[in-house]
Amino acid sequence: MGEPLPGAGELPAQVAAPAPDGSSRPFSVYLHVPYCRVRCGYCDFNTYTNLTMGQGASAEDFLGTLAGELRDVRRAMDAAGLPVRPAQTVFVGGGTPTMLPASDLVGMLHLVRESFGLAPDAEVTTEANPDSVDEADLVALAGGGFTRVSFGMQSAVPHVLKVLERTHEPARVPRVVDWARRAGLSTSLDLIYGAPGETLEDWQRSLDAVTRIGPDHVSAYALVIEEGTRMWGQVRRGELPMPEDDDEATKYEMADAALGRAGYEWYEISNWARPGAECRHNRAYWLDWDWWGAGPGAHSHLGDVRLWNTKHPVAWAGQIATGHLPVAGHEVIDAGSRELERIMLGIRLREGIALASLGGASVTSSDDVGATPSHLVPVVAGLVADELLDAGAAMRGRAVLTLRGRLMADTVTRALSQ
C-alpha cells in the first residue's frame, strides 16, 4: 500500500536521486484518460464507461482538473529542488483517450508544455481505438503537436474481436492507419494473442493483416486473464478456456518470424519497429528514466521513489479541488530492489545489459564492457548453453536474450540477479 505523502503533497528528498552513473535522468510524462465507451472483459486498467461522474471528474471537466494536478506537481517538484526538465516524450493512454475531443488532447499537451516544457524533438503519442477517431481528429492531433498514434487493433478476426469485446470492424484499421499517415503521424498497431478460441490460423491471419497495413511499429502482448475481470469470471465458470502457455509461446514465435520477414526488428520483448521508429516512451520505462503520471490511478517514478495516484476520478478530482496532490501512496526503492529492477527492465531490450555491471558492480555507462563478475561466469555460460543468452553478445560483454530467452526472460532475470 505504500505511505501517503505528507501535508498537501510534499515529495520526499529521494525524488532527486541521480541515475546510477551520477547523471540527471531524462524526463517523460504519462497522461491517463480513464474513459471508455465499453469496458472490455479482459481489461483490468483503471477505466470507466460513465463519462458524467460529477463535477471535476466528468469527461467534459477532465482538461481543467488535469491542469490543477499539473500545477500542483510543478509546485511540489520546485519545493523538492528538482530541476526543470523538458519532457522528452509524452504518452496519452487510458482508457480510450480519444473519447475526449481532439482539442482537449491538444490542450493536455499544452499543459505539459506550460508545466515542464517540451523538448524540440519530443515524441508525443496518443492511444486510440480504430472507431474512436476520424480523419479530421487525426489532422487536428498532428496540427496540435502529436507525432504518433497507437491503435488498439488486437485482432483481424471477427470472432476473436467478439471474445475480446472490441467494438471496431477489422476493415476500419487500414483506413485509420492511412488517415494517420496522411496527417503526418507515425503509426503503431497493438495486438493481443492467446484469446480463448483463437487458433494458430486466426493469429496468422492477424499477422498477415498487420504486415499488409504496414504500420511503423507493432506491439504484441499475450493475453493475461487478471483476477476480478469479467473474462476471469467467465473462465472460472467454465464458459471460456484459460489461455495455454505453449499456445502463446508458439504465437509469439510466429509474430517474431512474420514481423521479421516484413522488415520489423524487435527492440523490446513485446515490441517491433521499422528501423528508427522505436517508441521512445516505451524505452523510457525500460531505461529507468523519470516520469510523472497524471490522471486517475497513474503511476510515477522520480529518482528512487515510486508514486501512484488516487484511482477513482471523483476522489482524484476532489483532492485536486482542495489543493492536494492526488497521490494515494508512495514507496522509496532500496538499493537491492533498484538493482533487480535494472536487470529485469534492461534485459528486455534488444541491446541487453553489460555483464560487467552485474553482481553489484558500479555502473558508469550503459555501454560498459569488462569482466563478468566471477561468481556469474558459470551462470552466464549456463544461460548461453541453454540458448537463453546470445553467445556472440556474451563474448562482447553483454547479456542479450535469444528468441528462446525472450520467452523465459523471468528465468534469465533471476539467474543474473544472484
Coordinates of C-alpha atoms in Angstrom, one line a residue:
M1 CA 0.0 0.0 0.0
G2 CA 3.0 2.4 0.5
E3 CA 2.9 5.5 2.5
P4 CA 0.9 8.7 1.9
L5 CA 2.8 11.9 1.1
P6 CA 3.0 14.4 4.0
G7 CA 1.0 17.7 4.0
A8 CA -0.7 18.7 0.8
G9 CA 1.8 16.6 -1.2
E10 CA 5.4 17.3 -0.3
L11 CA 7.7 15.0 -2.3
P12 CA 10.4 13.0 -0.3
A13 CA 14.0 14.0 -0.8
Q14 CA 14.8 10.8 -2.6
V15 CA 13.0 12.0 -5.8
A16 CA 16.2 13.9 -6.6
A17 CA 18.4 10.8 -6.5
P18 CA 20.6 10.7 -9.6
A19 CA 20.9 7.9 -12.1
P20 CA 23.5 5.2 -11.2
D21 CA 26.1 6.9 -13.3
G22 CA 25.5 10.2 -11.4
S23 CA 23.7 12.0 -14.2
S24 CA 20.3 13.6 -14.2
R25 CA 17.7 11.3 -15.6
P26 CA 15.7 12.3 -18.7
F27 CA 12.1 13.1 -18.0
S28 CA 8.8 11.9 -19.6
V29 CA 5.1 12.4 -18.9
Y30 CA 2.2 9.9 -19.0
L31 CA -1.4 11.2 -19.0
H32 CA -4.1 8.8 -18.1
V33 CA -7.6 9.4 -19.6
P34 CA -9.9 6.9 -17.8
Y35 CA -13.0 6.9 -20.1
C36 CA -14.1 4.1 -22.4
R37 CA -17.2 3.5 -24.5
V38 CA -17.2 -0.2 -23.5
R39 CA -15.1 -1.9 -20.8
C40 CA -13.6 -5.0 -22.4
G41 CA -13.9 -8.2 -20.5
Y42 CA -10.2 -8.8 -20.2
C43 CA -9.3 -5.2 -19.1
D44 CA -8.1 -4.5 -15.6
F45 CA -6.9 -1.0 -16.3
N46 CA -8.4 2.0 -14.4
T47 CA -11.3 2.7 -16.8
Y48 CA -14.9 3.9 -16.6
T49 CA -17.8 4.0 -19.0
N50 CA -19.6 6.7 -17.0
L51 CA -18.5 10.0 -18.6
T52 CA -20.6 12.2 -16.4
M53 CA -19.4 11.2 -12.9
G54 CA -19.7 14.6 -11.3
Q55 CA -18.0 18.0 -11.2
G56 CA -14.3 17.7 -12.0
A57 CA -14.5 14.0 -12.8
S58 CA -16.6 14.1 -15.9
A59 CA -15.1 13.8 -19.3
E60 CA -16.0 17.4 -20.1
D61 CA -14.2 18.6 -17.0
F62 CA -11.1 16.4 -17.4
L63 CA -8.9 19.0 -19.0
G64 CA -9.5 21.6 -16.3
T65 CA -8.9 19.1 -13.5
L66 CA -5.7 17.8 -15.1
A67 CA -4.5 21.4 -15.3
G68 CA -4.9 21.6 -11.5
E69 CA -2.9 18.4 -11.0
L70 CA 0.0 19.5 -13.2
R71 CA 0.1 22.9 -11.5
D72 CA 0.4 21.2 -8.1
V73 CA 3.0 18.8 -9.5
R74 CA 5.2 21.6 -10.7
R75 CA 4.9 23.3 -7.3
A76 CA 5.8 20.1 -5.5
M77 CA 8.8 19.5 -7.7
D78 CA 10.1 23.0 -7.2
A79 CA 9.7 22.7 -3.4
A80 CA 11.8 19.4 -3.6
G81 CA 14.5 21.1 -5.6
L82 CA 14.0 19.1 -8.7
P83 CA 15.4 20.9 -11.8
V84 CA 13.0 21.8 -14.6
R85 CA 13.5 19.2 -17.3
P86 CA 11.6 19.4 -20.6
A87 CA 9.6 16.3 -21.4
Q88 CA 11.4 14.1 -23.9
T89 CA 8.3 12.0 -24.5
V90 CA 4.6 12.4 -23.7
F91 CA 2.2 9.4 -23.9
V92 CA -1.6 9.8 -23.5
G93 CA -3.1 6.4 -22.5
G94 CA -6.2 5.0 -20.9
G95 CA -8.9 4.1 -21.2
T96 CA -9.5 5.5 -24.6
P97 CA -8.0 9.0 -24.8
T98 CA -9.9 9.7 -28.0
M99 CA -13.2 9.6 -26.1
L100 CA -12.2 13.2 -25.5
P101 CA -12.3 15.7 -28.3
A102 CA -9.0 16.2 -30.2
S103 CA -9.0 19.8 -29.0
D104 CA -8.9 18.5 -25.4
L105 CA -5.9 16.2 -26.2
V106 CA -4.1 19.1 -27.8
G107 CA -5.0 21.2 -24.7
M108 CA -3.4 18.5 -22.5
L109 CA -0.2 18.7 -24.5
H110 CA -0.3 22.5 -24.0
L111 CA -0.5 21.9 -20.2
V112 CA 2.6 19.7 -20.3
R113 CA 4.4 22.4 -22.3
E114 CA 3.4 25.0 -19.7
S115 CA 4.3 22.9 -16.7
F116 CA 7.5 21.2 -17.7
G117 CA 8.5 22.4 -21.2
L118 CA 8.7 20.1 -24.2
A119 CA 11.9 19.0 -25.9
P120 CA 12.1 20.3 -29.5
D121 CA 12.1 16.8 -30.9
A122 CA 9.7 15.3 -28.3
E123 CA 7.8 12.2 -29.2
V124 CA 4.1 12.7 -28.4
T125 CA 1.7 9.7 -28.6
T126 CA -1.9 9.0 -28.0
E127 CA -3.7 5.7 -27.9
A128 CA -6.9 5.4 -29.9
N129 CA -9.5 2.8 -30.8
P130 CA -10.0 2.4 -34.6
D131 CA -13.6 3.5 -34.2
S132 CA -13.0 6.4 -31.9
V133 CA -11.3 8.8 -34.4
D134 CA -12.0 10.1 -37.9
E135 CA -9.6 11.8 -40.3
A136 CA -10.4 15.3 -39.0
D137 CA -9.4 14.2 -35.5
L138 CA -6.1 12.9 -36.7
V139 CA -5.3 16.0 -38.7
A140 CA -6.1 18.1 -35.5
L141 CA -3.8 16.0 -33.4
A142 CA -1.0 16.3 -35.8
G143 CA -1.5 20.0 -36.1
G144 CA -1.5 20.3 -32.3
G145 CA 1.9 18.7 -31.8
F146 CA 1.2 14.9 -31.6
T147 CA 3.7 12.8 -33.5
R148 CA 2.4 9.2 -33.1
V149 CA -0.9 7.4 -32.7
S150 CA -1.2 3.8 -31.4
F151 CA -4.3 2.0 -32.5
G152 CA -5.8 -0.9 -30.5
M153 CA -6.3 -3.4 -33.3
Q154 CA -5.9 -6.6 -31.1
S155 CA -7.0 -8.9 -33.9
A156 CA -8.1 -9.0 -37.6
V157 CA -10.6 -11.9 -36.9
P158 CA -14.2 -11.0 -36.1
H159 CA -14.8 -13.9 -33.7
V160 CA -11.7 -13.1 -31.7
L161 CA -12.6 -9.4 -31.5
K162 CA -16.0 -10.5 -30.2
V163 CA -14.5 -12.6 -27.4
L164 CA -12.3 -9.6 -26.5
E165 CA -15.4 -7.4 -26.7
R166 CA -13.8 -5.0 -29.1
T167 CA -16.2 -2.7 -30.9
H168 CA -14.5 -2.0 -34.2
E169 CA -14.7 -3.8 -37.6
P170 CA -11.4 -5.2 -38.9
A171 CA -11.8 -3.2 -42.1
R172 CA -11.6 0.0 -40.1
V173 CA -8.0 -0.5 -39.2
P174 CA -6.3 0.1 -42.5
R175 CA -8.5 3.1 -43.1
V176 CA -7.5 4.8 -39.8
V177 CA -3.8 4.0 -40.4
D178 CA -4.0 5.6 -43.8
W179 CA -5.6 8.7 -42.4
A180 CA -2.9 9.0 -39.7
R181 CA -0.2 8.6 -42.3
R182 CA -1.7 11.3 -44.5
A183 CA -1.9 13.6 -41.4
G184 CA 1.9 13.1 -40.9
L185 CA 1.6 10.8 -37.8
S186 CA 3.8 7.8 -37.1
T187 CA 1.6 4.7 -36.6
S188 CA 1.6 1.7 -34.3
L189 CA -0.8 -1.2 -34.0
D190 CA -1.4 -3.2 -30.8
L191 CA -2.2 -6.9 -31.0
I192 CA -3.3 -9.4 -28.4
Y193 CA -2.6 -13.2 -28.8
G194 CA -4.0 -16.1 -26.9
A195 CA -7.6 -15.1 -26.7
P196 CA -10.0 -18.0 -26.0
G197 CA -10.9 -19.7 -29.3
E198 CA -8.1 -18.1 -31.3
T199 CA -6.5 -20.7 -33.5
L200 CA -3.0 -20.6 -35.0
E201 CA -4.6 -19.8 -38.3
D202 CA -6.6 -16.9 -36.8
W203 CA -3.3 -15.5 -35.4
Q204 CA -1.5 -15.8 -38.7
R205 CA -4.4 -14.0 -40.3
S206 CA -4.0 -11.1 -37.9
L207 CA -0.2 -11.0 -38.5
D208 CA -0.8 -11.1 -42.3
A209 CA -3.2 -8.2 -42.0
V210 CA -0.7 -6.2 -39.9
T211 CA 2.1 -6.7 -42.4
R212 CA -0.2 -5.7 -45.3
I213 CA -1.2 -2.5 -43.5
G214 CA 2.4 -1.8 -42.8
P215 CA 2.4 0.5 -39.7
D216 CA 5.7 1.9 -38.4
H217 CA 5.5 0.0 -35.1
V218 CA 3.8 -3.2 -33.8
S219 CA 3.2 -4.3 -30.2
A220 CA 2.0 -7.8 -29.5
Y221 CA 1.0 -8.9 -26.0
A222 CA 0.0 -12.3 -24.6
L223 CA -3.5 -12.3 -23.1
V224 CA -3.3 -12.4 -19.3
I225 CA -6.6 -13.0 -17.6
E226 CA -6.5 -10.9 -14.5
E227 CA -8.4 -11.8 -11.3
G228 CA -11.6 -9.7 -11.0
T229 CA -12.1 -9.0 -14.7
R230 CA -15.3 -10.2 -16.5
M231 CA -13.2 -12.7 -18.5
W232 CA -11.7 -14.1 -15.3
G233 CA -15.3 -14.8 -14.1
Q234 CA -16.1 -16.5 -17.5
V235 CA -13.1 -18.7 -17.2
R236 CA -13.9 -19.6 -13.5
R237 CA -17.4 -20.6 -14.6
G238 CA -16.1 -22.7 -17.5
E239 CA -17.6 -20.5 -20.1
L240 CA -14.2 -19.8 -21.7
P241 CA -10.9 -21.8 -21.6
M242 CA -7.8 -20.4 -19.9
P243 CA -5.0 -19.4 -22.4
E244 CA -2.3 -22.0 -22.6
D245 CA 1.4 -21.1 -22.2
D246 CA 2.6 -23.3 -25.1
D247 CA 0.0 -21.9 -27.4
E248 CA 1.0 -18.3 -26.5
A249 CA 4.7 -19.2 -26.9
T250 CA 4.1 -20.6 -30.4
K251 CA 2.1 -17.4 -31.3
Y252 CA 5.0 -15.2 -30.1
E253 CA 7.4 -17.1 -32.3
M254 CA 5.0 -16.7 -35.2
A255 CA 4.8 -13.0 -34.6
D256 CA 8.6 -12.6 -34.5
A257 CA 9.0 -14.6 -37.7
A258 CA 6.2 -12.8 -39.6
L259 CA 7.3 -9.3 -38.5
G260 CA 11.0 -10.0 -39.1
R261 CA 10.2 -11.1 -42.7
A262 CA 8.3 -7.8 -43.2
G263 CA 11.2 -5.7 -42.1
Y264 CA 10.4 -5.1 -38.4
E265 CA 13.1 -5.5 -35.7
W266 CA 12.3 -6.4 -32.1
Y267 CA 13.7 -3.8 -29.7
E268 CA 11.8 -4.9 -26.6
I269 CA 10.2 -8.3 -25.8
S270 CA 6.7 -7.2 -26.9
N271 CA 7.6 -4.5 -29.4
W272 CA 8.8 -4.5 -33.0
A273 CA 9.5 -1.4 -35.2
R274 CA 10.9 -0.4 -38.5
P275 CA 14.4 1.0 -38.0
G276 CA 14.2 4.4 -36.4
A277 CA 10.5 4.0 -35.4
E278 CA 11.0 2.5 -32.0
C279 CA 8.7 4.1 -29.3
R280 CA 10.9 6.3 -27.2
H281 CA 8.4 6.4 -24.5
N282 CA 8.4 2.6 -24.2
R283 CA 12.2 2.8 -24.0
A284 CA 12.0 5.5 -21.2
Y285 CA 10.4 2.9 -18.9
W286 CA 12.9 0.2 -19.7
L287 CA 15.9 2.6 -19.4
D288 CA 14.8 3.9 -15.9
W289 CA 14.0 7.5 -16.9
D290 CA 12.0 9.7 -14.6
W291 CA 8.4 10.3 -15.4
W292 CA 5.3 11.8 -14.0
G293 CA 2.0 10.0 -14.5
A294 CA -1.0 12.4 -14.2
G295 CA -4.7 11.4 -14.1
P296 CA -6.7 8.9 -12.0
G297 CA -4.6 5.9 -11.0
A298 CA -1.5 7.0 -12.9
H299 CA 1.9 5.9 -11.6
S300 CA 5.1 8.0 -11.4
H301 CA 8.8 7.4 -10.9
L302 CA 11.2 10.1 -9.7
G303 CA 14.7 9.2 -8.5
D304 CA 14.3 6.4 -6.0
V305 CA 10.6 7.0 -5.4
R306 CA 7.5 5.3 -6.9
L307 CA 4.2 7.1 -6.6
W308 CA 0.6 6.3 -7.6
N309 CA -2.4 8.5 -7.9
T310 CA -5.8 8.0 -6.3
K311 CA -7.7 5.7 -8.7
H312 CA -11.4 6.9 -8.8
P313 CA -11.9 10.0 -10.9
V314 CA -14.3 11.6 -8.3
A315 CA -11.8 11.1 -5.4
W316 CA -8.9 12.2 -7.7
A317 CA -10.8 15.4 -8.7
G318 CA -11.8 16.1 -5.1
Q319 CA -8.2 16.1 -3.9
I320 CA -7.1 18.5 -6.7
A321 CA -10.0 20.8 -5.9
T322 CA -8.8 21.2 -2.3
G323 CA -5.2 21.9 -3.4
H324 CA -3.8 18.4 -2.6
L325 CA -1.5 16.5 -4.9
P326 CA -3.7 13.4 -5.7
V327 CA -1.0 10.8 -4.7
A328 CA -2.6 7.9 -2.9
G329 CA 0.8 6.4 -1.9
H330 CA 4.5 6.2 -2.5
E331 CA 7.5 4.0 -1.7
V332 CA 11.2 4.5 -1.6
I333 CA 13.0 1.8 -3.5
D334 CA 16.1 0.4 -1.7
A335 CA 19.4 -0.4 -3.5
G336 CA 18.7 -4.1 -3.8
S337 CA 15.3 -3.6 -5.4
R338 CA 16.7 -1.0 -7.7
E339 CA 19.3 -3.4 -8.9
L340 CA 16.8 -6.1 -9.5
E341 CA 14.6 -3.7 -11.5
R342 CA 17.6 -2.6 -13.5
I343 CA 18.3 -6.1 -14.6
M344 CA 14.6 -7.0 -15.1
L345 CA 14.0 -4.0 -17.3
G346 CA 17.3 -3.8 -19.1
I347 CA 17.3 -7.5 -20.2
R348 CA 14.0 -6.9 -22.1
L349 CA 15.8 -4.6 -24.6
R350 CA 17.5 -5.7 -27.8
E351 CA 20.8 -4.3 -26.6
G352 CA 20.5 -6.1 -23.2
I353 CA 22.8 -5.2 -20.3
A354 CA 26.5 -5.1 -19.7
L355 CA 27.7 -8.2 -17.9
A356 CA 30.4 -6.2 -16.1
S357 CA 27.6 -4.2 -14.4
L358 CA 26.1 -7.3 -12.7
G359 CA 26.7 -8.5 -9.2
G360 CA 26.6 -5.1 -7.6
A361 CA 29.4 -3.7 -9.7
S362 CA 29.4 0.1 -10.2
V363 CA 27.9 1.3 -13.4
T364 CA 29.5 4.2 -15.2
S365 CA 27.8 3.7 -18.6
S366 CA 25.2 1.6 -20.3
D367 CA 28.0 0.6 -22.7
D368 CA 30.4 -0.7 -20.1
V369 CA 32.4 -3.7 -21.3
G370 CA 34.6 -5.5 -18.9
A371 CA 35.0 -8.7 -16.9
T372 CA 31.9 -10.6 -15.9
P373 CA 31.8 -10.9 -12.1
S374 CA 33.5 -14.2 -11.3
H375 CA 30.5 -15.8 -9.5
L376 CA 28.4 -15.1 -12.5
V377 CA 30.7 -16.7 -15.1
P378 CA 29.2 -20.2 -14.8
V379 CA 25.7 -18.7 -14.7
V380 CA 26.2 -16.8 -18.0
A381 CA 27.8 -19.9 -19.5
G382 CA 24.8 -22.0 -18.5
L383 CA 22.4 -19.5 -19.9
V384 CA 24.3 -19.5 -23.2
A385 CA 24.4 -23.3 -23.3
D386 CA 20.6 -23.3 -22.7
E387 CA 20.2 -20.9 -25.6
L388 CA 18.7 -18.2 -23.4
L389 CA 21.5 -15.7 -24.0
D390 CA 23.2 -14.9 -27.3
A391 CA 26.7 -16.4 -27.4
G392 CA 28.2 -13.7 -29.6
A393 CA 26.8 -10.9 -27.4
A394 CA 28.2 -12.6 -24.3
M395 CA 31.6 -12.8 -25.8
R396 CA 31.3 -9.0 -26.4
G397 CA 30.4 -8.5 -22.7
R398 CA 26.6 -8.1 -22.9
A399 CA 23.7 -10.2 -21.8
V400 CA 21.2 -10.3 -24.8
L401 CA 18.2 -12.5 -24.9
T402 CA 17.8 -15.1 -27.7
L403 CA 14.3 -15.8 -29.1
R404 CA 14.0 -18.6 -26.6
G405 CA 15.3 -16.3 -23.9
R406 CA 12.6 -13.8 -24.6
L407 CA 10.1 -16.4 -23.8
M408 CA 11.9 -17.1 -20.5
A409 CA 13.0 -13.6 -19.5
D410 CA 12.0 -14.1 -15.9
T411 CA 14.3 -17.1 -15.6
V412 CA 17.2 -15.1 -17.0
T413 CA 16.5 -12.2 -14.7
R414 CA 16.5 -14.5 -11.6
A415 CA 19.8 -16.1 -12.7
L416 CA 21.6 -12.8 -13.4
S417 CA 20.4 -11.3 -10.1
Q418 CA 22.3 -13.8 -7.9

